[in-house]
């Protein structure tokens, strides 16, 4: 199973951060939740949200008002949109597979910087 | 809100044994499984323990996990320390609403 994040590496303040995670060698439709996790520079891991292939989602309450996650099973990918970003949203963003309580496959991570 | 607290850093010598704790703030840490991840600089985290004490294939048996309900904590123990074990370690679990929680991370120095 391979995951790869893609999207702009630089986003302006107040705009929307958009990332996509492409999954290889495993069909998202086969099951499990799929998650986004981020890590600000020099800091710890923060769960952003989880999505099932049906579209059911769980969001971090601290981000839920700005967050939308979606899944496209035809392309075997899932996506993240975070609105109204600030410098505090600068982080490495990881996508991962949630194999029943633990994250067994991770993407390499994508650095997103919020700056004018 | 349920939180997981880890020591900021620990250090130990090669060949020795080190234990990293992960303490639940309220409720019972035993209510949901605890996982442990290793993260080396510049790399994505990798899982070393899942479901409290299970080791994924490929993880050496020097790594072990446990739960202590009396102290409401989980522990990751690494025996026979090697310099390659030097990394950040994160515990992870869930709260009562199925939201994922991470501990703040512990930097392990092997010197």
Coordinates of N, CA and C in Angstrom, one line a residue:
Chain A
X1 N 0.9 -1.2 0.0 CA 0.0 0.0 0.0 C 0.9 1.2 0.0
X2 N 0.6 2.1 -0.9 CA 1.4 3.4 -1.0 C 0.4 4.6 -1.0
X3 N 0.8 5.6 -0.3 CA 0.1 6.8 -0.2 C 1.0 8.0 -0.6
X4 N 0.4 8.9 -1.3 CA 1.2 10.1 -1.7 C 0.4 11.3 -1.7
X5 N 0.8 12.3 -1.0 CA 0.1 13.6 -0.9 C 0.5 14.5 -2.0
X6 N -0.4 15.3 -2.5 CA -0.1 16.3 -3.5 C -0.9 17.5 -3.3
X7 N -0.3 18.7 -3.7 CA -1.0 19.9 -3.6 C 0.0 21.1 -3.5
X8 N -0.5 22.3 -3.5 CA 0.4 23.5 -3.4 C 1.2 23.5 -2.1
X9 N 2.4 23.9 -2.2 CA 3.3 24.0 -1.1 C 3.2 25.3 -0.4
X10 N 2.6 26.3 -1.0 CA 2.4 27.6 -0.5 C 1.0 28.1 -0.6
X11 N 0.4 28.6 0.5 CA -0.9 29.1 0.5 C -0.9 30.5 1.2
X12 N -1.7 31.4 0.6 CA -1.8 32.7 1.2 C -2.7 32.7 2.4
X13 N -2.5 33.6 3.4 CA -3.4 33.7 4.6 C -4.8 34.0 4.1
X14 N -5.8 33.4 4.8 CA -7.2 33.6 4.5 C -7.7 32.7 3.3
X15 N -6.8 32.1 2.6 CA -7.2 31.3 1.5 C -7.4 29.8 1.9
X16 N -7.7 29.0 1.0 CA -8.0 27.6 1.3 C -6.9 26.6 0.9
X17 N -6.5 25.8 1.8 CA -5.5 24.8 1.7 C -6.2 23.5 1.1
X18 N -5.6 23.0 0.0 CA -6.2 21.8 -0.6 C -5.1 20.8 -0.9
X19 N -5.4 19.6 -0.4 CA -4.4 18.5 -0.6 C -5.2 17.2 -1.0
X20 N -4.5 16.4 -1.8 CA -5.1 15.1 -2.2 C -4.1 14.0 -1.9
X21 N -4.6 12.9 -1.5 CA -3.9 11.7 -1.2 C -4.2 10.6 -2.2
X22 N -3.3 10.2 -3.0 CA -3.5 9.1 -3.9 C -3.0 7.8 -3.3
X23 N -3.9 6.8 -3.4 CA -3.6 5.5 -2.8 C -3.3 4.5 -3.9
X24 N -2.2 3.8 -3.7 CA -1.9 2.7 -4.7 C -1.8 1.4 -4.0
X25 N -2.1 0.3 -4.8 CA -2.0 -1.1 -4.4 C -3.0 -1.4 -3.3
X26 N -4.0 -0.7 -3.2 CA -5.1 -1.0 -2.3 C -6.3 -0.2 -2.7
X27 N -7.5 -0.8 -2.8 CA -8.7 0.0 -3.1 C -9.3 0.6 -1.9
X28 N -9.5 1.9 -1.9 CA -10.2 2.6 -0.8 C -11.5 2.0 -0.5
X29 N -12.2 1.5 -1.6 CA -13.5 0.9 -1.4 C -13.5 -0.4 -0.6
X30 N -12.3 -1.0 -0.5 CA -12.3 -2.2 0.2 C -12.5 -2.1 1.7
X31 N -12.3 -0.9 2.2 CA -12.6 -0.7 3.7 C -11.5 0.2 4.3
X32 N -11.7 0.3 5.6 CA -10.8 1.1 6.5 C -11.1 2.6 6.4
X33 N -10.8 3.3 7.4 CA -10.8 4.8 7.4 C -9.5 5.3 6.8
X34 N -9.6 6.5 6.3 CA -8.4 7.2 5.7 C -8.3 8.5 6.4
X35 N -7.1 8.9 6.8 CA -6.9 10.0 7.7 C -5.9 11.0 7.2
X36 N -6.1 12.3 7.7 CA -5.1 13.3 7.6 C -4.5 13.7 8.9
X37 N -3.3 13.8 9.0 CA -2.5 14.2 10.2 C -1.5 15.3 9.9
X38 N -1.3 16.2 10.7 CA -0.3 17.3 10.4 C 0.7 17.4 11.5
X39 N 1.8 18.1 11.2 CA 2.9 18.3 12.2 C 3.5 19.6 11.9
X40 N 3.2 20.6 12.7 CA 3.9 21.9 12.5 C 5.4 21.7 12.7
X41 N 6.2 22.6 12.1 CA 7.6 22.5 12.2 C 8.1 22.4 13.7
X42 N 8.8 21.4 14.0 CA 9.4 21.2 15.4 C 8.4 20.8 16.4
X43 N 7.2 20.5 16.0 CA 6.1 20.2 17.0 C 5.6 18.7 16.8
X44 N 4.6 18.4 17.6 CA 4.0 17.0 17.6 C 3.0 16.8 16.5
X45 N 2.4 15.6 16.5 CA 1.4 15.2 15.6 C 0.0 15.7 16.0
X46 N -0.8 16.1 15.0 CA -2.1 16.5 15.3 C -3.1 15.8 14.3
X47 N -4.0 15.1 14.8 CA -5.0 14.5 13.9 C -6.0 15.6 13.4
X48 N -6.2 15.5 12.0 CA -7.1 16.5 11.4 C -8.5 15.9 11.2
X49 N -8.5 14.7 10.7 CA -9.8 14.1 10.5 C -9.7 12.7 9.8
X50 N -10.8 12.0 9.7 CA -10.9 10.6 9.2 C -12.1 10.5 8.2
X51 N -11.9 9.7 7.2 CA -13.0 9.6 6.2 C -13.1 8.1 5.8
X52 N -14.3 7.6 5.7 CA -14.5 6.2 5.2 C -14.9 6.3 3.7
X53 N -14.8 5.2 3.0 CA -15.1 5.2 1.6 C -16.5 5.6 1.3
X54 N -17.4 5.4 2.3 CA -18.8 5.9 2.1 C -19.0 7.4 2.2
X55 N -17.9 8.0 2.7 CA -18.0 9.5 2.9 C -18.2 9.9 4.3
X56 N -18.4 8.9 5.2 CA -18.6 9.2 6.6 C -17.3 9.9 7.1
X57 N -17.5 10.9 7.9 CA -16.3 11.6 8.4 C -16.3 11.8 9.9
X58 N -15.1 11.9 10.5 CA -14.9 12.4 11.8 C -13.8 13.5 11.7
X59 N -14.1 14.7 12.3 CA -13.2 15.8 12.3 C -12.7 16.2 13.7
X60 N -11.5 16.7 13.7 CA -11.0 17.3 14.9 C -11.9 18.5 15.3
X61 N -12.4 18.5 16.5 CA -13.3 19.6 16.8 C -12.7 21.0 16.7
X62 N -11.4 21.1 16.9 CA -10.7 22.4 16.8 C -10.6 22.9 15.4
X63 N -10.8 22.0 14.4 CA -10.7 22.4 13.0 C -12.0 22.2 12.2
X64 N -13.0 21.6 12.8 CA -14.2 21.2 12.1 C -14.9 22.4 11.3
X65 N -14.8 23.5 11.9 CA -15.6 24.7 11.3 C -14.9 25.1 10.0
X66 N -13.7 24.7 9.7 CA -13.0 25.2 8.5 C -12.7 24.0 7.6
X67 N -13.1 22.8 8.0 CA -12.5 21.6 7.3 C -13.6 20.9 6.5
X68 N -13.2 20.4 5.3 CA -14.0 19.5 4.6 C -13.1 18.4 4.0
X69 N -13.5 17.1 4.2 CA -12.8 16.0 3.7 C -13.7 15.3 2.7
X70 N -13.2 14.8 1.6 CA -14.0 14.0 0.6 C -13.2 12.9 0.1
X71 N -13.9 11.9 -0.5 CA -13.3 10.8 -1.1 C -13.8 10.5 -2.5
X72 N -12.9 10.1 -3.4 CA -13.2 9.8 -4.8 C -12.8 8.4 -5.0
X73 N -13.7 7.4 -4.9 CA -13.3 6.0 -5.1 C -12.9 5.7 -6.5
X74 N -13.5 6.4 -7.5 CA -13.1 6.1 -8.9 C -11.7 6.5 -9.2
X75 N -11.1 7.4 -8.5 CA -9.7 7.8 -8.6 C -8.8 7.2 -7.5
X76 N -9.5 6.5 -6.6 CA -8.8 5.9 -5.4 C -8.0 7.0 -4.7
X77 N -8.7 8.1 -4.4 CA -8.0 9.1 -3.6 C -9.0 9.8 -2.7
X78 N -8.4 10.5 -1.7 CA -9.2 11.3 -0.8 C -8.5 12.7 -0.6
X79 N -9.3 13.6 -0.2 CA -8.9 15.0 -0.2 C -9.2 15.8 1.1
X80 N -8.5 16.9 1.2 CA -8.6 17.7 2.4 C -8.8 19.2 1.9
X81 N -9.7 19.9 2.5 CA -9.8 21.4 2.2 C -9.9 22.1 3.6
X82 N -9.0 23.0 3.8 CA -9.0 23.7 5.1 C -9.1 25.2 4.7
X83 N -10.2 25.8 5.1 CA -10.5 27.2 4.7 C -9.8 28.2 5.7
X84 N -9.7 29.4 5.2 CA -9.3 30.6 6.1 C -8.0 30.3 6.9
X85 N -7.0 29.9 6.2 CA -5.8 29.4 6.8 C -5.0 30.6 7.4
X86 N -4.2 30.3 8.4 CA -3.3 31.3 9.0 C -1.9 30.7 9.1
X87 N -1.0 31.4 9.6 CA 0.4 30.9 9.7 C 0.4 29.7 10.6
X88 N -0.6 29.6 11.5 CA -0.6 28.4 12.5 C -1.0 27.1 11.7
X89 N -1.4 27.2 10.5 CA -1.7 26.0 9.7 C -0.5 25.5 8.9
X90 N 0.6 26.2 9.0 CA 1.9 25.8 8.4 C 2.3 24.5 9.0
X91 N 2.5 23.4 8.2 CA 2.8 22.1 8.8 C 3.2 21.2 7.7
X92 N 3.7 20.0 8.1 CA 3.8 18.9 7.1 C 2.5 18.1 7.3
X93 N 1.8 17.9 6.2 CA 0.5 17.2 6.2 C 0.8 15.8 5.7
X94 N 0.3 14.8 6.5 CA 0.4 13.4 6.2 C -1.0 12.8 5.9
X95 N -1.0 11.9 5.0 CA -2.2 11.1 4.9 C -1.8 9.7 5.3
X96 N -2.8 8.9 5.8 CA -2.5 7.6 6.3 C -3.7 6.7 6.2
X97 N -3.5 5.4 6.3 CA -4.6 4.4 6.4 C -4.8 4.1 7.9
X98 N -6.1 4.1 8.3 CA -6.4 3.7 9.7 C -6.9 2.3 9.7
X99 N -6.0 1.4 10.0 CA -6.4 -0.1 10.0 C -6.9 -0.4 11.4
X100 N -8.1 0.0 11.6 CA -8.8 -0.4 12.9 C -7.9 0.0 14.1
X101 N -7.9 1.3 14.4 CA -7.3 1.9 15.6 C -5.8 2.2 15.4
X102 N -5.2 1.8 14.3 CA -3.8 2.2 14.2 C -3.5 2.5 12.7
X103 N -2.5 3.4 12.5 CA -2.2 3.9 11.2 C -1.0 3.1 10.7
X104 N -1.3 2.2 9.7 CA -0.2 1.3 9.3 C 0.5 1.7 8.1
X105 N 0.0 2.5 7.2 CA 0.7 3.1 6.1 C 0.5 4.6 6.0
X106 N 1.6 5.3 5.8 CA 1.6 6.7 5.8 C 2.2 7.2 4.4
X107 N 1.8 8.4 4.0 CA 2.5 9.1 2.9 C 3.8 9.7 3.4
X108 N 4.5 10.2 2.5 CA 5.8 10.8 2.9 C 5.7 12.1 3.5
X109 N 4.5 12.8 3.4 CA 4.3 14.1 3.9 C 4.5 15.2 2.9
X110 N 3.7 16.2 3.1 CA 3.8 17.4 2.2 C 3.8 18.6 3.0
X111 N 4.9 19.4 2.9 CA 5.0 20.7 3.6 C 4.1 21.7 3.0
X112 N 3.3 22.3 3.8 CA 2.4 23.4 3.3 C 2.8 24.7 4.2
X113 N 3.2 25.7 3.5 CA 3.5 26.9 4.2 C 2.5 28.0 3.9
X114 N 2.0 28.6 5.0 CA 1.0 29.7 4.8 C 1.7 31.0 5.0
X115 N 1.8 31.8 3.9 CA 2.5 33.0 3.9 C 2.1 33.9 2.7
X116 N 2.1 35.2 2.9 CA 1.8 36.1 1.8 C 3.0 36.2 0.9
Chain B
X1 N -11.7 17.2 28.6 CA -11.3 16.5 27.4 C -10.1 15.6 27.7
X2 N -10.2 14.4 27.2 CA -9.2 13.4 27.4 C -7.9 13.8 26.7
X3 N -6.8 13.7 27.4 CA -5.5 14.0 26.8 C -4.5 13.0 27.2
X4 N -3.4 12.8 26.4 CA -2.3 11.9 26.6 C -1.1 12.7 26.9
X5 N -0.4 12.4 28.0 CA 0.8 13.2 28.4 C 2.0 12.3 28.4
X6 N 3.1 12.7 27.7 CA 4.3 12.0 27.6 C 5.4 12.9 28.2
X7 N 6.5 12.3 28.7 CA 7.7 13.1 29.0 C 8.3 13.7 27.8
X8 N 8.8 14.9 27.9 CA 9.4 15.6 26.7 C 10.6 14.8 26.2
X9 N 11.4 14.3 27.1 CA 12.6 13.6 26.6 C 13.1 12.5 27.6
X10 N 13.7 11.5 27.1 CA 14.4 10.5 27.9 C 15.7 10.2 27.2
X11 N 16.7 9.7 28.0 CA 18.0 9.3 27.4 C 18.5 8.1 28.2
X12 N 19.2 7.3 27.4 CA 19.8 6.1 28.0 C 20.9 5.6 27.1
X13 N 21.7 4.8 27.7 CA 22.9 4.3 27.0 C 22.6 3.1 26.1
X14 N 23.4 2.9 25.1 CA 23.3 1.7 24.2 C 23.3 0.4 25.1
X15 N 22.4 -0.6 24.7 CA 22.4 -1.8 25.4 C 21.5 -1.8 26.6
X16 N 21.1 -0.6 27.1 CA 20.2 -0.5 28.3 C 18.8 -0.6 27.9
X17 N 17.9 -0.5 28.9 CA 16.4 -0.6 28.6 C 15.8 0.8 29.0
X18 N 14.9 1.3 28.2 CA 14.2 2.5 28.5 C 12.7 2.3 28.4
X19 N 12.0 3.0 29.3 CA 10.5 3.0 29.2 C 10.0 4.4 29.1
X20 N 9.1 4.6 28.1 CA 8.4 5.8 27.8 C 7.0 5.7 28.3
X21 N 6.5 6.6 29.1 CA 5.1 6.6 29.6 C 4.2 7.5 28.8
X22 N 2.9 7.1 28.9 CA 1.9 7.9 28.2 C 0.7 7.9 29.2
X23 N 0.4 9.0 29.8 CA -0.6 9.0 30.9 C -1.9 9.7 30.4
X24 N -3.0 9.0 30.7 CA -4.3 9.6 30.4 C -4.7 10.6 31.4
X25 N -5.4 11.7 30.9 CA -5.7 12.8 31.8 C -7.0 12.5 32.7
X26 N -7.9 11.7 32.1 CA -9.1 11.4 32.8 C -9.7 10.1 32.2
X27 N -10.7 9.6 32.8 CA -11.3 8.3 32.3 C -10.3 7.2 32.4
X28 N -10.5 6.2 31.7 CA -9.6 5.0 31.8 C -8.9 4.9 30.4
X29 N -7.5 4.9 30.5 CA -6.8 4.7 29.3 C -7.0 3.3 28.7
X30 N -7.5 2.4 29.5 CA -7.7 1.0 29.1 C -9.0 0.9 28.3
X31 N -9.8 2.0 28.2 CA -11.0 2.0 27.4 C -10.8 1.8 25.9
X32 N -9.7 2.3 25.4 CA -9.4 2.3 24.0 C -8.0 1.8 23.9
X33 N -7.7 1.2 22.7 CA -6.3 0.7 22.5 C -5.4 1.9 22.4
X34 N -4.1 1.6 22.8 CA -3.0 2.6 22.7 C -2.0 2.1 21.6
X35 N -1.6 3.0 20.8 CA -0.6 2.7 19.8 C 0.7 3.5 20.0
X36 N 1.8 3.1 19.5 CA 3.1 3.8 19.6 C 3.7 3.9 18.2
X37 N 4.2 5.1 17.9 CA 4.8 5.4 16.6 C 6.2 5.9 16.9
X38 N 7.1 5.5 16.0 CA 8.5 6.0 16.0 C 8.6 7.0 14.8
X39 N 9.3 8.1 15.0 CA 9.5 9.1 13.9 C 11.0 9.5 14.0
X40 N 11.7 9.2 13.0 CA 13.0 9.6 12.8 C 13.0 11.0 12.1
X41 N 14.1 11.8 12.3 CA 14.1 13.2 11.6 C 13.9 13.1 10.1
X42 N 13.0 13.9 9.7 CA 12.7 14.0 8.2 C 11.9 12.9 7.6
X43 N 11.4 12.0 8.4 CA 10.6 10.9 8.0 C 9.2 10.9 8.6
X44 N 8.3 10.2 7.9 CA 7.0 10.0 8.4 C 7.0 9.0 9.6
X45 N 6.1 9.1 10.5 CA 6.0 8.1 11.6 C 5.8 6.7 11.1
X46 N 6.3 5.7 11.9 CA 6.0 4.3 11.6 C 5.5 3.7 12.9
X47 N 4.6 2.7 12.8 CA 4.0 2.1 13.9 C 5.0 1.1 14.5
X48 N 5.1 1.1 15.8 CA 6.0 0.0 16.4 C 5.2 -0.9 17.4
X49 N 4.0 -0.3 17.9 CA 3.1 -1.1 18.8 C 1.7 -0.7 18.5
X50 N 0.8 -1.7 18.3 CA -0.6 -1.4 18.2 C -1.4 -2.2 19.1
X51 N -2.6 -1.8 19.4 CA -3.5 -2.5 20.3 C -2.8 -2.8 21.6
X52 N -2.2 -1.8 22.2 CA -1.5 -1.9 23.5 C -0.2 -2.6 23.5
X53 N -0.1 -3.8 22.9 CA 1.1 -4.6 23.0 C 1.5 -5.4 21.8
X54 N 0.8 -5.2 20.7 CA 1.0 -6.0 19.5 C 2.1 -5.4 18.7
X55 N 3.0 -6.2 18.2 CA 4.1 -5.7 17.3 C 3.9 -6.0 15.9
X56 N 3.9 -5.0 15.0 CA 3.8 -5.3 13.6 C 4.9 -6.1 13.1
X57 N 4.7 -6.9 12.0 CA 5.8 -7.7 11.5 C 7.0 -6.7 11.1
X58 N 8.2 -7.1 11.4 CA 9.3 -6.3 11.0 C 9.8 -5.5 12.2
X59 N 9.0 -5.3 13.2 CA 9.5 -4.6 14.4 C 10.2 -5.5 15.4
X60 N 11.4 -5.2 15.8 CA 12.1 -6.2 16.7 C 11.4 -6.4 18.0
X61 N 11.6 -7.6 18.6 CA 11.0 -7.9 19.8 C 11.6 -7.2 21.0
X62 N 12.6 -6.3 20.7 CA 13.1 -5.4 21.7 C 12.1 -4.3 22.1
X63 N 11.1 -4.2 21.3 CA 10.0 -3.2 21.5 C 8.8 -3.9 22.1
X64 N 8.3 -3.4 23.2 CA 7.1 -4.0 23.9 C 6.2 -2.9 24.4
X65 N 4.9 -3.2 24.5 CA 4.0 -2.2 25.1 C 3.2 -2.8 26.2
X66 N 2.7 -2.0 27.1 CA 1.8 -2.4 28.2 C 0.9 -1.3 28.6
X67 N -0.1 -1.7 29.4 CA -1.1 -0.8 30.0 C -1.1 -1.0 31.5
X68 N -1.1 0.0 32.3 CA -1.2 -0.1 33.7 C -2.4 0.7 34.2
X69 N -3.5 0.0 34.4 CA -4.7 0.7 34.8 C -4.6 1.5 36.1
X70 N -3.8 1.0 37.0 CA -3.7 1.7 38.3 C -3.1 3.1 38.2
X71 N -2.2 3.3 37.2 CA -1.7 4.6 37.0 C -2.3 5.3 35.8
X72 N -3.2 4.6 35.2 CA -3.9 5.1 34.0 C -2.9 5.5 32.9
X73 N -2.0 4.6 32.7 CA -0.9 4.9 31.7 C -0.6 3.7 30.9
X74 N 0.0 4.0 29.7 CA 0.6 3.1 28.8 C 2.1 3.3 28.8
X75 N 2.8 2.2 28.4 CA 4.2 2.3 28.4 C 4.8 1.6 27.2
X76 N 5.8 2.2 26.6 CA 6.6 1.6 25.6 C 8.0 1.3 26.2
X77 N 8.4 0.1 26.1 CA 9.7 -0.3 26.6 C 10.6 -0.8 25.5
X78 N 11.8 -0.3 25.4 CA 12.8 -0.7 24.4 C 14.0 -1.2 25.1
X79 N 14.3 -2.5 24.9 CA 15.4 -3.1 25.5 C 16.6 -3.2 24.6
X80 N 17.8 -3.5 25.1 CA 18.9 -3.6 24.2 C 19.1 -2.4 23.3
X81 N 19.0 -1.2 23.8 CA 19.0 0.0 23.0 C 20.1 0.1 22.0
X82 N 19.7 0.5 20.8 CA 20.7 0.7 19.7 C 20.6 2.2 19.3
X83 N 21.7 2.7 18.8 CA 21.7 4.1 18.3 C 20.6 4.4 17.3
X84 N 20.3 3.4 16.6 CA 19.2 3.5 15.5 C 17.8 3.7 16.2
X85 N 17.7 3.5 17.5 CA 16.4 3.7 18.1 C 16.2 5.2 18.5
X86 N 17.2 5.9 18.3 CA 17.1 7.4 18.6 C 16.1 8.0 17.7
X87 N 15.0 8.6 18.3 CA 13.9 9.1 17.5 C 12.9 9.7 18.4
X88 N 11.9 10.3 17.8 CA 10.7 10.7 18.6 C 9.7 9.6 18.6
X89 N 9.0 9.5 19.8 CA 8.0 8.4 19.9 C 6.7 9.1 20.4
X90 N 5.6 8.7 19.7 CA 4.3 9.2 20.0 C 3.3 8.1 20.4
X91 N 2.6 8.3 21.5 CA 1.5 7.4 21.8 C 0.2 8.0 21.1
X92 N -0.7 7.1 20.9 CA -2.0 7.5 20.2 C -3.1 6.6 20.7
X93 N -4.2 7.2 20.9 CA -5.4 6.5 21.2 C -6.7 7.3 20.7
X94 N -7.8 7.0 21.3 CA -9.1 7.6 20.9 C -9.8 8.1 22.1
X95 N -10.7 9.1 21.9 CA -11.5 9.5 23.0 C -12.9 8.8 22.9
X96 N -13.8 9.2 23.7 CA -15.1 8.5 23.8 C -16.0 8.8 22.5
X97 N -15.6 9.8 21.7 CA -16.4 10.2 20.5 C -15.6 9.7 19.3
X98 N -14.7 8.8 19.4 CA -14.0 8.2 18.3 C -13.0 9.2 17.6
X99 N -12.6 10.3 18.3 CA -11.7 11.2 17.8 C -10.3 10.7 18.2
X100 N -9.3 10.9 17.3 CA -8.0 10.4 17.5 C -7.2 11.4 18.4
X101 N -6.4 10.8 19.3 CA -5.6 11.7 20.2 C -4.1 11.2 20.0
X102 N -3.2 12.1 20.1 CA -1.8 11.9 20.1 C -1.2 12.5 21.4
X103 N -0.3 11.8 22.0 CA 0.5 12.4 23.0 C 1.5 13.4 22.4
X104 N 2.1 14.2 23.3 CA 2.9 15.3 22.8 C 4.3 14.8 22.2
X105 N 4.6 13.6 22.4 CA 5.9 13.0 21.8 C 7.0 13.1 22.8
X106 N 7.9 12.1 22.7 CA 9.0 11.9 23.6 C 10.3 11.8 22.7
X107 N 11.3 12.6 23.0 CA 12.5 12.5 22.2 C 13.4 11.5 23.0
X108 N 13.8 10.4 22.3 CA 14.7 9.4 22.9 C 16.1 9.7 22.4
X109 N 17.0 9.9 23.3 CA 18.4 10.0 23.0 C 19.1 8.8 23.4
X110 N 19.9 8.2 22.6 CA 20.7 7.0 22.9 C 22.2 7.5 22.9
X111 N 22.8 7.6 24.1 CA 24.1 8.1 24.1 C 25.1 7.3 24.9

